[in-house]
Amino acid sequence: MKRKFLLLLVLLAAIQPLKADEGMWLPALISQRIADMQAKGFKLTAEDVYSINQASLKDAIVLFGGGCTGEIVSNEGLLLTNHHCGYSYIQRHSSVEHDYLKDGFWAMSRKEELPNRGLTVSFLERMEDVTDAVLKGYKPSMTEEERADLVRRNSEEIRKKAVEGGKGLRADVEALYYGNQYFLFVYKIYRDVRLVGAPPSSIGKFGGETDNWMWPRHTGDFSIFRIYAGKDNEPADYSEDNVPYRPKKFFTISRAGVKEGDFTFVYGCPGSTKEYVTSDEVQYVGEVSDPQKIALRTLRLDIQKKYMSQSQAVRIQYSSKYASVANAWKKWQGESKGIAKMKTVAAKKDYEKRFRAWAKGTRYDGLLDKLEALYARRNPYYLAYEYYTETARTIELLTFANAVRTNLRNPDAKADAAATFFKDYYQPIDEEIFVAVLDAFNKNMTDDFKPAYFKEKLAAYGSLEAWRDDLFARSVFTDREKVLALTEADADRVAKDPATELYDAFYRWYYDTLRPVINETNQQINLAYRDYMQGQMEFEKDKVFYPDANLTLRVAYGHVEGYSPSDATYFYPVSTLKGIIEKDNPDIFDYNIPQTLRDIYAEGGHDDQPVCFLATNHTSGGNSGSPVINADGNLIGINFDRVWEGTMSDIVFDPDVCRNISIDIRYLLFNIDKIGHASYLFDEMRFAD
Ligand code: ARG
Ligand code: ASP
């Protein structure tokens, strides 16, 4: 009987889906994880993933621009990332005659590839633990200021040495685990990156804000670029003479497809997480900050939406602005719900109780009380700061006024700013937002957390509406011609403009009253976390701690798996073209697919064309565009999102619902071929199967 039961247990364990794939690991320390990765199916070695002696997978990955990831897929510098990562570059090349956002863009030869001023890609040359060198000369008797100063000086020296003699190198020294460890990251930065292809937005942004952060998902969220280098293969400014970059390593593509349970490995640059914070921080995020910011953004989104639905021109002007406001707005909703559902605040409180008991008599005694006091002091100021950024700072006219003022001496920059501003400005939206956000600010902030100027003006005008009418009527910044005519001689007038005045009043208030407290408390909070992090590591000796994300390259491994978002519902992990056709609706902007796609589908045989898939990889913002790699180390997809129910993974990871969303590489190939008619690109790719 007992044996039978044991056998059953073993059998059950074997058929049970693999568990808990939390963690974003440092590639240089991958030897500590590789056994686990291999046990879960990975067939390559630690050296294949990260090596400084030979070409490894890390050499085929870049930080794309300032906040996405990309991967190389040919010997000629061909690079894949997301559509939403390439969006602003695609937009910049777009005009009424060539609307590449709407229609897509496909270079039919190298000559047609489009250069992108300001776009860079950064390859990680190496990363290295430099803790000893950073803390060289440290004495326990030092004050925190002295320590910080030492760290700064040592880091500077390490950075200087690291880039000596190299071309296009940049070195960063990053604190991990709140400064318990320091790592050097050396990047080689290429700055001639050209646009090769992008699907129409109706594919690349299919589902729009409706489907964003959601599953089932059918977004073809990819774009294609190519890196160019000087003849010596080194970074160079844009030049017609540049040649396609020859990578040390590029990804082989697998067309074998994915199924539930398959090993997946996301190799990219997650931006920021806070997995080890106290219950106070989690409570602030989940119960205060997120809900308040959501409410403030709802005001703006409703106003934008109203005007966008009335006019096609306004919809085009505001679609990108709307998308960026809506993206975080929707994420915060998932995040605060997730934190509540996981009861993370209570769980952390319980943990802290146990930590406190354990810490009695150790150097960690009293640490949590200290953190608690620091949060109590910081939070009202921090909330006011968040209110400032989500209200006064969102009035477009005010930020524009400031931009013009800063560029008064520089007519070209001023003209540039004016062109960008007026191209996408619709004043009725801004006027309505002015009243809505300042009203919320006025109602929700206590009197001691309001700029004096704001209180006086509001009292003088009697209402925000009256203030708005006067400000928009009198400000010079609503008039393109007048703005273009401004010169240095108008500095006084610009400073006294009601828009500039209001901008300044808020900024001054922030700078003089909020910032000092926030900076000081944050510094102390970080300091306390340095100890708390160490304390947690001693308290939980057997747990392996991965460092919080900081936009450096990380390894997240998991497997393809669906999930159950709510009672009686289960989501399968793979979506197909059939689902796009099911959603297709010419009357709904987000679901209106290109006619070509309808025609291709009508030909038949494409029902099972895979589009996106879910996996359990622990990812974050910045992981967009990351390669998704199979057990053989081949490319099977491009990561671009997470599911809504799992967006609290930046704070707490729930293996039941935290899923990353990737575009299946076969849908990208389908688009290149059938939509872009650019299958010539396949010639330079390498396929495993
Ligand atoms: N949610 C994804 C990420 O955080 C995609 C954002 C872009 N797409 C959008 N519809 N706003 O970046
Ligand atoms: N969409 C995000 C990005 O752009 C990825 C995520 O937050 O999961 O990086």
PDB file of C-alpha atoms and ligand atoms in Angstrom, residues 84 205 208-209 212-213 217 221 323 327 624 640-641, ligand 1:
ATOM      1  CA  HIS A  84       6.307  49.201 -29.925  1.00  0.00           C
ATOM      2  CA  LYS A 205      -0.372  46.947 -32.665  1.00  0.00           C
ATOM      3  CA  GLY A 208      -4.365  48.263 -29.326  1.00  0.00           C
ATOM      4  CA  GLU A 209      -5.078  49.305 -25.783  1.00  0.00           C
ATOM      5  CA  ASN A 212      -2.642  45.419 -24.169  1.00  0.00           C
ATOM      6  CA  TRP A 213      -1.477  43.449 -21.076  1.00  0.00           C
ATOM      7  CA  ARG A 217      -3.364  38.069 -27.554  1.00  0.00           C
ATOM      8  CA  ASP A 221       4.514  43.171 -32.139  1.00  0.00           C
ATOM      9  CA  ALA A 323      -0.952  54.658 -25.665  1.00  0.00           C
ATOM     10  CA  ASN A 327       0.030  51.502 -20.799  1.00  0.00           C
ATOM     11  CA  SER A 624      10.288  43.914 -24.632  1.00  0.00           C
ATOM     12  CA  PHE A 640       6.672  41.770 -25.695  1.00  0.00           C
ATOM     13  CA  ASP A 641       4.296  41.789 -22.733  1.00  0.00           C
TER      14      ASP A 641
HETATM   15  N1  ARG B   1       2.347  46.467 -22.365  1.00  0.00           N
HETATM   16  C1  ARG B   1       3.522  46.426 -23.181  1.00  0.00           C
HETATM   17  C2  ARG B   1       4.713  47.067 -22.451  1.00  0.00           C
HETATM   18  O1  ARG B   1       4.587  47.446 -21.322  1.00  0.00           O
HETATM   19  C3  ARG B   1       3.298  47.006 -24.527  1.00  0.00           C
HETATM   20  C4  ARG B   1       3.153  48.495 -24.579  1.00  0.00           C
HETATM   21  C5  ARG B   1       2.921  49.086 -25.926  1.00  0.00           C
HETATM   22  N2  ARG B   1       1.604  48.825 -26.436  1.00  0.00           N
HETATM   23  C6  ARG B   1       0.492  49.563 -26.175  1.00  0.00           C
HETATM   24  N3  ARG B   1      -0.637  49.176 -26.684  1.00  0.00           N
HETATM   25  N4  ARG B   1       0.509  50.649 -25.442  1.00  0.00           N
HETATM   26  O2  ARG B   1       5.519  47.788 -22.930  1.00  0.00           O
END
